[in-house]
CSV table of C-alpha atoms in Angstrom, one decimal:
chain,number,residue,atom,x,y,z
Q,1,MET,CA,266.3,66.2,166.7
Q,2,ASN,CA,263.3,66.8,164.6
Q,3,ILE,CA,263.5,66.3,160.9
Q,4,TYR,CA,260.9,68.0,158.6
Q,5,ARG,CA,260.3,66.8,155.2
Q,6,ALA,CA,258.9,69.1,152.6
Q,7,THR,CA,255.9,67.7,150.9
Q,8,ASN,CA,254.7,68.9,147.5
Q,9,PHE,CA,251.0,68.8,147.1
Q,10,ARG,CA,249.7,69.0,143.6
Q,11,GLY,CA,246.3,70.5,143.5
Q,12,ARG,CA,244.2,69.7,140.5
Q,13,THR,CA,241.8,72.3,139.3
Q,14,GLN,CA,239.4,72.0,136.4
Q,15,ALA,CA,239.0,75.2,134.3
Q,16,GLY,CA,235.8,75.9,132.3
Q,17,PHE,CA,233.5,78.6,130.9
Q,18,SER,CA,230.3,79.6,132.6
Q,19,LEU,CA,227.1,79.8,130.7
Q,20,ILE,CA,227.2,83.6,130.7
Q,21,GLU,CA,230.8,83.6,129.3
Q,22,MET,CA,229.8,81.3,126.5
Q,23,ILE,CA,226.8,83.4,125.6
Q,24,GLY,CA,229.1,86.5,125.6
Q,25,VAL,CA,231.6,84.8,123.2
Q,26,MET,CA,228.8,83.7,120.9
Q,27,ALA,CA,227.3,87.2,120.9
Q,28,ILE,CA,230.7,88.6,119.9
Q,29,MET,CA,231.1,86.0,117.2
Q,30,ALA,CA,227.6,86.8,115.8
Q,31,ILE,CA,228.5,90.5,115.7
Q,32,LEU,CA,231.7,89.9,113.9
Q,33,ALA,CA,230.0,87.6,111.4
Q,34,ALA,CA,227.3,90.3,110.8
Q,35,ILE,CA,230.1,92.8,110.0
Q,36,ILE,CA,232.4,90.5,108.0
Q,37,ALA,CA,230.1,88.3,106.0
Q,38,PRO,CA,228.4,91.1,104.0
Q,39,ASN,CA,231.8,92.7,103.2
Q,40,LEU,CA,233.2,89.3,102.2
Q,41,LEU,CA,230.2,88.5,100.0
Q,42,HIS,CA,230.4,91.9,98.4
Q,43,SER,CA,234.1,91.4,97.8
Q,44,ILE,CA,233.3,88.1,96.0
Q,45,GLU,CA,230.6,89.9,93.9
Q,46,ARG,CA,233.0,92.7,93.0
Q,47,THR,CA,235.6,90.1,91.9
Q,48,ALA,CA,233.1,88.3,89.7
Q,49,VAL,CA,232.1,91.6,88.1
Q,50,LYS,CA,235.7,92.6,87.5
Q,51,ALA,CA,236.3,89.3,85.8
Q,52,GLU,CA,233.4,90.0,83.5
Q,53,VAL,CA,234.8,93.4,82.7
Q,54,ASP,CA,238.0,91.7,81.7
Q,55,ASN,CA,236.2,89.1,79.6
Q,56,LEU,CA,234.2,91.7,77.7
Q,57,HIS,CA,237.4,93.8,77.1
Q,58,ALA,CA,239.1,90.7,75.7
Q,59,LEU,CA,236.1,90.0,73.4
Q,60,GLY,CA,236.1,93.6,72.2
Q,61,GLY,CA,239.8,93.1,71.2
Q,62,GLU,CA,238.9,89.9,69.4
Q,63,MET,CA,236.2,91.7,67.4
Q,64,ALA,CA,238.9,94.2,66.3
Q,65,LEU,CA,241.2,91.3,65.3
Q,66,TYR,CA,238.4,89.8,63.3
Q,67,LEU,CA,237.8,93.1,61.6
Q,68,ARG,CA,241.4,93.5,60.8
Q,69,ASP,CA,241.8,90.0,59.4
Q,70,ASN,CA,238.5,89.9,57.4
Q,71,ALA,CA,238.0,93.5,56.5
Q,72,VAL,CA,234.5,93.3,58.0
Q,73,THR,CA,233.0,93.1,61.5
Q,74,PRO,CA,231.5,89.8,62.6
Q,75,THR,CA,228.3,89.1,60.7
Q,76,TYR,CA,225.5,90.8,62.6
Q,77,THR,CA,221.9,91.8,62.2
Q,78,ILE,CA,219.4,92.8,64.9
Q,79,ALA,CA,218.4,89.8,67.0
Q,80,PRO,CA,219.8,87.1,64.6
Q,81,THR,CA,218.4,83.6,65.1
Q,82,PRO,CA,220.7,81.9,65.7
Q,83,PRO,CA,223.4,84.6,66.0
Q,84,VAL,CA,226.4,84.1,63.7
Q,85,TRP,CA,229.0,86.4,65.3
Q,86,PRO,CA,229.7,84.2,68.4
Q,87,ALA,CA,230.8,81.3,66.1
Q,88,GLN,CA,233.1,83.8,64.2
Q,89,LEU,CA,234.6,85.2,67.4
Q,90,ALA,CA,235.1,81.8,68.9
Q,91,LYS,CA,237.9,81.3,66.3
Q,92,TYR,CA,239.8,84.2,67.9
Q,93,SER,CA,238.8,83.6,71.6
Q,94,SER,CA,239.7,81.0,74.3
Q,95,LEU,CA,235.9,80.9,74.9
Q,96,ASN,CA,233.5,78.5,73.2
Q,97,VAL,CA,230.3,79.8,71.5
Q,98,ASN,CA,228.1,79.2,74.6
Q,99,ASP,CA,230.6,81.1,76.9
Q,100,ILE,CA,230.6,84.0,74.4
Q,101,LEU,CA,226.8,84.2,74.6
Q,102,THR,CA,226.6,83.9,78.4
Q,103,ASN,CA,228.7,84.9,81.4
Q,104,LYS,CA,229.8,82.9,84.5
Q,105,ARG,CA,226.5,83.8,86.2
Q,106,PHE,CA,224.6,82.3,83.2
Q,107,GLY,CA,223.5,85.9,82.4
Q,108,LYS,CA,223.0,86.9,78.8
Q,109,ARG,CA,225.5,88.9,76.8
Q,110,ILE,CA,224.4,91.0,73.9
Q,111,TYR,CA,226.3,92.5,71.1
Q,112,VAL,CA,225.1,95.7,69.3
Q,113,LEU,CA,226.9,97.0,66.2
Q,114,ASP,CA,226.9,100.6,65.0
Q,115,ALA,CA,228.5,100.0,61.7
Q,116,ALA,CA,228.0,103.5,60.4
Q,117,ASN,CA,230.2,104.9,63.2
Q,118,GLN,CA,232.7,102.0,63.3
Q,119,ARG,CA,231.9,100.9,66.9
Q,120,ALA,CA,230.1,98.3,69.0
Q,121,MET,CA,228.9,97.6,72.5
Q,122,LEU,CA,229.0,94.3,74.5
Q,123,ILE,CA,226.6,94.3,77.4
Q,124,SER,CA,226.4,91.7,80.2
Q,125,SER,CA,224.1,91.2,83.2
Q,126,MET,CA,225.8,89.8,86.3
Q,127,ARG,CA,222.6,90.1,88.4
Q,128,ALA,CA,220.4,87.0,88.3
Q,129,GLY,CA,216.8,87.9,87.4
Q,130,ILE,CA,217.6,91.3,86.0
Q,131,ASN,CA,217.2,91.1,82.3
Q,132,LEU,CA,219.0,93.3,79.7
Q,133,PRO,CA,217.1,95.2,77.1
Q,134,THR,CA,216.8,93.6,73.7
Q,135,GLU,CA,219.4,94.3,71.0
Q,136,THR,CA,216.9,96.3,69.1
Q,137,GLN,CA,216.2,98.5,72.1
Q,138,VAL,CA,219.9,99.2,72.6
Q,139,PHE,CA,220.4,99.8,68.9
Q,140,ASN,CA,217.6,102.4,68.9
Q,141,SER,CA,219.2,104.3,71.7
Q,142,PHE,CA,222.8,103.5,70.9
Q,143,GLN,CA,224.3,106.9,71.4
Q,144,SER,CA,222.5,107.5,74.7
Q,145,VAL,CA,223.8,104.2,76.1
Q,146,TRP,CA,227.3,104.8,74.8
Q,147,ASP,CA,227.4,108.2,76.6
Q,148,THR,CA,226.0,106.9,79.9
Q,149,PRO,CA,228.5,107.5,82.7
Q,150,VAL,CA,229.9,104.5,84.7
Q,151,ASN,CA,227.6,103.3,87.5
Q,152,THR,CA,224.6,105.1,86.0
Q,153,VAL,CA,221.5,103.5,84.6
Q,154,PRO,CA,221.2,104.2,80.8
Q,155,VAL,CA,218.2,106.1,79.6
Q,156,GLY,CA,215.8,104.4,77.2
Q,157,ALA,CA,213.5,101.3,76.8
Q,158,GLY,CA,214.4,98.2,78.7
Q,159,TRP,CA,216.4,99.7,81.6
Q,160,ASN,CA,213.6,100.0,84.2
Q,161,ASN,CA,214.9,97.1,86.4
Q,162,TRP,CA,218.5,98.4,86.8
Q,163,GLY,CA,217.9,100.9,89.6
Q,164,ALA,CA,218.1,100.3,93.3
Q,165,GLY,CA,216.3,97.1,94.4
Q,166,PRO,CA,214.0,96.6,97.4
Q,167,PRO,CA,215.2,96.6,101.0
Q,168,PRO,CA,217.9,95.7,101.8
Q,169,VAL,CA,218.7,98.1,99.0
Q,170,VAL,CA,220.9,96.5,96.3
Q,171,ASP,CA,222.3,98.8,93.6
Q,172,ASN,CA,221.7,96.6,90.6
Q,173,ILE,CA,223.8,98.9,88.4
Q,174,GLU,CA,226.9,97.5,90.0
Q,175,TYR,CA,226.1,94.2,88.1
Q,176,LEU,CA,225.8,95.8,84.7
Q,177,VAL,CA,228.9,95.6,82.5
Q,178,ILE,CA,229.1,97.6,79.3
Q,179,GLU,CA,232.2,97.3,77.0
Q,180,ARG,CA,232.4,100.0,74.4
Q,181,VAL,CA,234.5,99.1,71.4
Q,182,SER,CA,235.7,101.6,68.8
Q,183,PHE,CA,237.0,100.2,65.5
Q,184,ALA,CA,238.3,103.6,64.3
Q,185,SER,CA,241.9,102.7,64.9
Q,186,VAL,CA,241.6,99.5,62.9
Q,187,TYR,CA,240.0,101.3,60.0
Q,188,ARG,CA,242.8,103.9,60.1
Q,189,THR,CA,245.7,101.5,60.2
Q,190,SER,CA,244.4,98.4,58.3
Q,191,LEU,CA,241.3,99.2,56.5
Q,192,THR,CA,242.0,102.6,54.8
Q,193,SER,CA,241.2,102.1,51.1
Q,194,TYR,CA,243.3,103.6,48.3
Q,195,ALA,CA,242.3,104.2,44.7
Q,196,TRP,CA,244.7,103.0,42.1
Q,197,SER,CA,245.0,102.7,38.3
Q,198,LEU,CA,246.8,100.4,35.9
Q,199,ASN,CA,248.2,101.5,32.5
Q,200,ASN,CA,249.9,99.8,29.6
Q,201,SER,CA,251.8,102.2,27.5
Q,202,SER,CA,253.4,99.5,25.3
Q,203,LEU,CA,252.2,99.4,21.7
Q,204,THR,CA,252.7,95.6,21.4
Q,205,ASP,CA,252.8,93.9,24.8
Q,206,THR,CA,249.9,92.5,26.7
Q,207,VAL,CA,250.4,92.6,30.5
Q,208,SER,CA,248.5,91.3,33.5
Q,209,CYS,CA,248.3,92.1,37.2
Q,210,THR,CA,247.2,89.8,40.0
Q,211,VAL,CA,246.1,91.3,43.4
Q,212,THR,CA,246.4,89.1,46.5
Q,213,TRP,CA,244.0,90.6,49.0
Q,214,ALA,CA,245.1,90.9,52.6
Q,215,SER,CA,241.5,90.1,53.6
Q,216,GLY,CA,241.9,86.6,52.4
Q,217,ALA,CA,239.6,86.9,49.5
Q,218,LEU,CA,240.5,85.0,46.3
Q,219,PRO,CA,243.1,86.8,44.2
Q,220,THR,CA,241.9,88.9,41.3
Q,221,SER,CA,243.6,89.2,37.9
Q,222,TYR,CA,243.4,91.9,35.4
Q,223,THR,CA,244.7,91.8,31.8
Q,224,LEU,CA,245.7,94.9,29.8
Q,225,ALA,CA,246.0,94.9,26.0
Q,226,PRO,CA,248.5,97.2,24.4
Q,227,SER,CA,247.8,100.9,24.9
Q,228,LYS,CA,245.0,100.3,27.4
Q,229,SER,CA,244.3,101.4,30.9
Q,230,LEU,CA,242.2,100.4,33.9
Q,231,ASP,CA,241.4,102.9,36.6
Q,232,THR,CA,238.6,103.9,39.0
Q,233,ILE,CA,236.8,105.8,36.3
Q,234,THR,CA,236.8,103.6,33.2
Q,235,ALA,CA,235.1,100.2,33.2
Q,236,PRO,CA,235.8,97.7,34.6
Q,237,LYS,CA,236.2,99.7,37.8
Q,238,LEU,CA,239.1,98.5,40.1
Q,239,PRO,CA,238.1,97.8,43.7
Q,240,PRO,CA,240.1,99.9,46.2
Q,241,LEU,CA,243.3,98.6,47.7
Q,242,MET,CA,244.0,98.3,51.4
Q,243,SER,CA,247.1,98.1,53.5
Q,244,GLY,CA,248.8,94.7,53.0
Q,245,ASP,CA,247.3,93.9,49.6
Q,246,LYS,CA,250.0,92.6,47.2
Q,247,LEU,CA,250.2,93.3,43.5
Q,248,ALA,CA,252.2,91.2,41.0
Q,249,PHE,CA,252.7,92.2,37.4
Q,250,PHE,CA,253.4,89.9,34.5
Q,251,LYS,CA,253.9,90.0,30.7
Q,252,SER,CA,251.5,87.7,28.8
Q,253,PRO,CA,251.5,85.0,27.8
Q,254,LEU,CA,254.7,84.0,29.7
Q,255,PRO,CA,254.0,83.9,33.5
Q,256,THR,CA,257.2,85.7,34.4
Q,257,LEU,CA,257.0,88.0,37.4
Q,258,LEU,CA,258.2,91.5,36.2
Q,259,PHE,CA,257.3,93.7,39.2
Q,260,SER,CA,255.6,93.4,42.6
Q,261,TYR,CA,254.3,95.9,45.1
Q,262,VAL,CA,252.8,95.7,48.7
Q,263,VAL,CA,250.3,98.4,49.5
Q,264,SER,CA,251.2,100.4,52.6
Q,265,ASP,CA,249.8,103.9,53.0
Q,266,SER,CA,248.8,105.3,49.6
Q,267,GLY,CA,247.3,104.6,46.2
Q,268,LYS,CA,249.4,104.4,43.1
Q,269,THR,CA,249.2,104.6,39.3
Q,270,PHE,CA,251.1,101.6,37.9
Q,271,THR,CA,252.3,101.9,34.3
Q,272,TYR,CA,253.9,99.3,32.1
Q,273,VAL,CA,256.5,100.6,29.6
Q,274,SER,CA,258.6,97.6,28.9
Q,275,PRO,CA,259.5,94.3,30.6
Q,276,SER,CA,262.3,96.0,32.5
Q,277,LEU,CA,260.4,99.2,33.2
Q,278,TRP,CA,257.3,99.5,35.5
Q,279,SER,CA,256.6,102.7,37.3
Q,280,ALA,CA,254.5,103.2,40.5
Q,281,GLN,CA,253.6,106.8,41.2
């Protein structure tokens, strides 16, 4: 009787890539890198520019806060040396003075004020080696720059380098960030001024009025003798009131508060008749 035993043979084979296969894989990787890398780099660039857009928008809002709290825009003259406004805005911003003056690419930021029309522009260059115009050049063509459509090179002196660059063509305008800031709403809500007048109709009492200015300026006091008046016509002229200003009225010489008023949306004529009677019309 023949007995057969099954024998398992384990063949060992060694797998590998041929030189042609390796060259093919490397070629495919090179093609993918050529396609992906520029898009990735451009995506990084767009992210940096978007961050700068957000930064300038925040700085524009902080300018409006400064205006609201101080009743003036940050101190500014054409090409100040050193500029004063960055130090003022640094009190309202999470950025320090140097970071207000330069962006993350170490490009220059400029600030140009059009006080007559209650507006300003913040301009930043995110392209290394491409300079911005001077503050004076922008100021002299302010309206033209303000009206320039997005992704369009402004017309005027100093913008010659912001067109398309040499091959490979680079559209430099993508790296120009302009933040337009209008202060009109701040002036309407917080800085509208109101004329007022102050009258003393008593024949015997001397009265006084103290104005606490919302701008933070030192309080101003006015004294009225019997049968006298102060208004915007007779001297001394009264400075206009603004929303948030507080008025306190007293009878002299005793510093007893008789009447108080907080300015909201209109001017008033304040008249003293007696300690128990003040009118505001």
